[in-house]
mmCIF file of C-alpha atoms in Angstrom:
data_model
loop_
_atom_site.group_PDB
_atom_site.id
_atom_site.type_symbol
_atom_site.label_atom_id
_atom_site.label_comp_id
_atom_site.label_asym_id
_atom_site.label_seq_id
_atom_site.Cartn_x
_atom_site.Cartn_y
_atom_site.Cartn_z
ATOM 1 C CA UNK A 1 78.540 134.306 81.603
ATOM 2 C CA UNK A 2 80.467 131.748 84.238
ATOM 3 C CA UNK A 3 82.136 128.547 82.956
ATOM 4 C CA UNK A 4 79.747 126.316 84.982
ATOM 5 C CA UNK A 5 76.745 128.549 82.918
ATOM 6 C CA UNK A 6 77.985 128.165 79.758
ATOM 7 C CA UNK A 7 78.525 124.739 79.875
ATOM 8 C CA UNK A 8 74.871 123.807 81.596
ATOM 9 C CA UNK A 9 74.251 126.113 78.537
ATOM 10 C CA UNK A 10 75.574 123.567 76.120
ATOM 11 C CA UNK A 11 74.517 120.416 77.889
ATOM 12 C CA UNK A 12 70.784 121.588 77.754
ATOM 13 C CA UNK A 13 71.400 122.302 74.257
ATOM 14 C CA UNK A 14 72.431 119.261 72.888
ATOM 15 C CA UNK A 15 69.478 117.936 75.176
ATOM 16 C CA UNK A 16 71.871 115.659 78.067
ATOM 17 C CA UNK A 17 71.337 115.046 81.056
ATOM 18 C CA UNK A 18 74.955 115.018 83.413
ATOM 19 C CA UNK A 19 75.235 111.910 83.025
ATOM 20 C CA UNK A 20 75.065 111.499 79.579
ATOM 21 C CA UNK A 21 77.167 114.853 78.522
ATOM 22 C CA UNK A 22 79.924 113.059 81.461
ATOM 23 C CA UNK A 23 79.327 109.072 79.547
ATOM 24 C CA UNK A 24 80.299 111.552 76.378
ATOM 25 C CA UNK A 25 83.656 113.535 77.685
ATOM 26 C CA UNK A 26 84.607 110.242 79.514
ATOM 27 C CA UNK A 27 84.259 111.884 83.172
ATOM 28 C CA UNK A 28 81.972 111.240 85.716
ATOM 29 C CA UNK A 29 78.954 112.783 86.421
ATOM 30 C CA UNK A 30 79.868 114.610 89.794
ATOM 31 C CA UNK A 31 82.852 115.963 87.748
ATOM 32 C CA UNK A 32 80.712 117.415 85.682
ATOM 33 C CA UNK A 33 78.086 118.698 88.596
ATOM 34 C CA UNK A 34 81.665 120.476 90.489
ATOM 35 C CA UNK A 35 81.776 122.416 86.968
ATOM 36 C CA UNK A 36 78.702 123.281 86.402
ATOM 37 C CA UNK A 37 78.073 124.758 89.775
ATOM 38 C CA UNK A 38 81.840 126.185 90.180
ATOM 39 C CA UNK A 39 83.058 124.076 92.825
ATOM 40 C CA UNK A 40 85.716 123.261 90.434
ATOM 41 C CA UNK A 41 87.100 123.836 86.826
ATOM 42 C CA UNK A 42 87.961 121.597 83.796
ATOM 43 C CA UNK A 43 92.011 121.072 83.161
ATOM 44 C CA UNK A 44 92.515 122.347 79.002
ATOM 45 C CA UNK A 45 92.574 119.092 77.751
ATOM 46 C CA UNK A 46 89.573 118.383 79.196
ATOM 47 C CA UNK A 47 87.934 122.090 77.754
ATOM 48 C CA UNK A 48 89.582 121.507 74.410
ATOM 49 C CA UNK A 49 87.496 118.079 74.071
ATOM 50 C CA UNK A 50 84.682 119.320 75.383
ATOM 51 C CA UNK A 51 85.062 122.409 72.493
ATOM 52 C CA UNK A 52 85.965 119.659 70.113
ATOM 53 C CA UNK A 53 83.036 116.650 70.937
ATOM 54 C CA UNK A 54 80.967 119.916 70.599
ATOM 55 C CA UNK A 55 81.710 121.419 67.996
ATOM 56 C CA UNK A 56 82.762 124.949 69.847
ATOM 57 C CA UNK A 57 85.790 127.081 69.500
ATOM 58 C CA UNK A 58 87.616 127.716 72.161
ATOM 59 C CA UNK A 59 85.983 131.133 72.198
ATOM 60 C CA UNK A 60 82.757 130.174 72.994
ATOM 61 C CA UNK A 61 83.533 127.732 75.686
ATOM 62 C CA UNK A 62 86.137 129.598 77.648
ATOM 63 C CA UNK A 63 84.837 133.106 77.061
ATOM 64 C CA UNK A 64 80.863 132.390 76.702
ATOM 65 C CA UNK A 65 81.222 135.868 75.447
ATOM 66 C CA UNK A 66 83.007 139.246 75.310
ATOM 67 C CA UNK A 67 83.770 138.889 79.589
ATOM 68 C CA UNK A 68 86.258 137.512 81.213
ATOM 69 C CA UNK A 69 84.741 134.402 83.274
ATOM 70 C CA UNK A 70 86.558 132.325 85.810
ATOM 71 C CA UNK A 71 87.834 129.794 83.807
ATOM 72 C CA UNK A 72 89.772 132.439 81.693
ATOM 73 C CA UNK A 73 91.174 132.938 85.231
ATOM 74 C CA UNK A 74 92.453 130.109 85.543
ATOM 75 C CA UNK A 75 93.493 129.317 82.067
ATOM 76 C CA UNK A 76 96.182 132.746 82.461
ATOM 77 C CA UNK A 77 96.881 131.573 86.122
ATOM 78 C CA UNK A 78 98.250 128.142 85.023
ATOM 79 C CA UNK A 79 100.013 130.221 82.424
ATOM 80 C CA UNK A 80 101.645 132.038 83.973
ATOM 81 C CA UNK A 81 102.471 129.032 86.437
ATOM 82 C CA UNK A 82 103.655 126.759 84.098
ATOM 83 C CA UNK A 83 106.074 129.919 82.699
ATOM 84 C CA UNK A 84 107.314 130.512 87.083
ATOM 85 C CA UNK A 85 107.727 126.891 86.676
ATOM 86 C CA UNK A 86 109.788 126.699 83.568
ATOM 87 C CA UNK A 87 111.903 129.881 84.558
ATOM 88 C CA UNK A 88 112.861 128.227 87.931
ATOM 89 C CA UNK A 89 113.829 124.597 86.183
ATOM 90 C CA UNK A 90 116.305 126.379 83.662
ATOM 91 C CA UNK A 91 117.781 128.671 86.819
ATOM 92 C CA UNK A 92 118.567 125.301 88.877
ATOM 93 C CA UNK A 93 119.901 123.583 85.737
ATOM 94 C CA UNK A 94 122.215 126.800 85.344
ATOM 95 C CA UNK A 95 123.330 127.282 88.633
ATOM 96 C CA UNK A 96 124.014 123.584 89.372
ATOM 97 C CA UNK A 97 126.165 123.671 86.157
ATOM 98 C CA UNK A 98 128.411 126.527 87.107
ATOM 99 C CA UNK A 99 128.656 125.002 90.433
ATOM 100 C CA UNK A 100 129.116 121.870 88.924
ATOM 101 C CA UNK A 101 132.203 123.570 86.481
ATOM 102 C CA UNK A 102 134.275 125.424 89.940
ATOM 103 C CA UNK A 103 133.833 121.732 90.896
ATOM 104 C CA UNK A 104 135.534 120.252 88.414
ATOM 105 C CA UNK A 105 138.433 122.992 87.947
ATOM 106 C CA UNK A 106 139.315 122.574 91.650
ATOM 107 C CA UNK A 107 139.950 119.184 90.302
ATOM 108 C CA UNK A 108 141.439 119.160 87.148
ATOM 109 C CA UNK A 109 143.677 122.235 89.421
ATOM 110 C CA UNK A 110 143.806 119.224 92.438
ATOM 111 C CA UNK A 111 144.970 115.991 90.277
ATOM 112 C CA UNK A 112 147.676 118.323 87.478
ATOM 113 C CA UNK A 113 151.119 118.096 88.447
ATOM 114 C CA UNK A 114 153.193 121.368 88.096
ATOM 115 C CA UNK A 115 156.768 121.054 87.187
ATOM 116 C CA UNK A 116 160.021 122.344 85.741
ATOM 117 C CA UNK A 117 161.636 121.894 82.873
ATOM 118 C CA UNK A 118 164.765 122.024 81.472
ATOM 119 C CA UNK A 119 164.854 125.543 80.605
ATOM 120 C CA UNK A 120 163.855 126.530 84.502
ATOM 121 C CA UNK A 121 160.083 127.748 83.378
ATOM 122 C CA UNK A 122 157.778 126.685 86.266
ATOM 123 C CA UNK A 123 154.403 124.964 84.144
ATOM 124 C CA UNK A 124 151.717 125.084 86.643
ATOM 125 C CA UNK A 125 147.943 125.945 85.837
ATOM 126 C CA UNK A 126 147.413 127.792 88.876
ATOM 127 C CA UNK A 127 144.356 130.057 86.279
ATOM 128 C CA UNK A 128 142.092 126.670 87.624
ATOM 129 C CA UNK A 129 141.339 128.293 90.954
ATOM 130 C CA UNK A 130 140.522 131.661 89.928
ATOM 131 C CA UNK A 131 138.203 130.589 87.483
ATOM 132 C CA UNK A 132 136.764 127.869 89.540
ATOM 133 C CA UNK A 133 136.154 130.452 92.172
ATOM 134 C CA UNK A 134 134.253 132.236 89.858
ATOM 135 C CA UNK A 135 132.420 129.237 88.835
ATOM 136 C CA UNK A 136 131.310 128.456 92.326
ATOM 137 C CA UNK A 137 130.141 132.202 93.057
ATOM 138 C CA UNK A 138 127.997 132.715 90.357
ATOM 139 C CA UNK A 139 126.370 129.450 91.045
ATOM 140 C CA UNK A 140 126.088 130.553 94.411
ATOM 141 C CA UNK A 141 124.451 133.873 93.508
ATOM 142 C CA UNK A 142 122.172 132.695 90.793
ATOM 143 C CA UNK A 143 120.551 130.275 93.751
ATOM 144 C CA UNK A 144 120.791 133.019 95.719
ATOM 145 C CA UNK A 145 119.135 135.543 93.378
ATOM 146 C CA UNK A 146 116.566 132.748 93.116
ATOM 147 C CA UNK A 147 116.036 132.582 96.819
ATOM 148 C CA UNK A 148 115.168 136.140 97.335
ATOM 149 C CA UNK A 149 112.909 136.254 94.367
ATOM 150 C CA UNK A 150 110.837 133.180 95.704
ATOM 151 C CA UNK A 151 110.726 135.007 99.308
ATOM 152 C CA UNK A 152 109.359 138.740 97.547
ATOM 153 C CA UNK A 153 106.627 136.304 95.309
ATOM 154 C CA UNK A 154 105.749 134.390 98.897
ATOM 155 C CA UNK A 155 105.144 137.845 100.844
ATOM 156 C CA UNK A 156 103.450 139.457 97.932
ATOM 157 C CA UNK A 157 101.021 136.951 97.801
ATOM 158 C CA UNK A 158 100.210 136.876 101.495
ATOM 159 C CA UNK A 159 99.031 140.583 101.356
#
């Protein structure tokens, strides 16, 4: 059973009109009509509110039986998109952090003083250059891999 049919069944079992149902869950009558006619679906918070108000389990409300319906597919899709967005955010933060570390290494190297002590030993922090380049390279690689992954994802969805 589709989510809209399930919602209509719940509403009619409670002997409520769409307007009364809408007032009870604090939405417009048009929103309820759109849900019941499967034009669009409520967000997860609204689904939880409906289940709470009408003393239903989320399984009863979302699944409406044993079959996967459009609401279940929407929740699965939303979960995937949320995980993808979190992954992208973490990846961008890591890439930016690596780039910043590389720039900081170059700034420290550029602002430090090299000197020869009284024994003739040269004191220089040359090691900061390869470390800075390594950080820059790693940061750029993170962004390049993320960009390629995004492009592959775009091409997959077009097929």
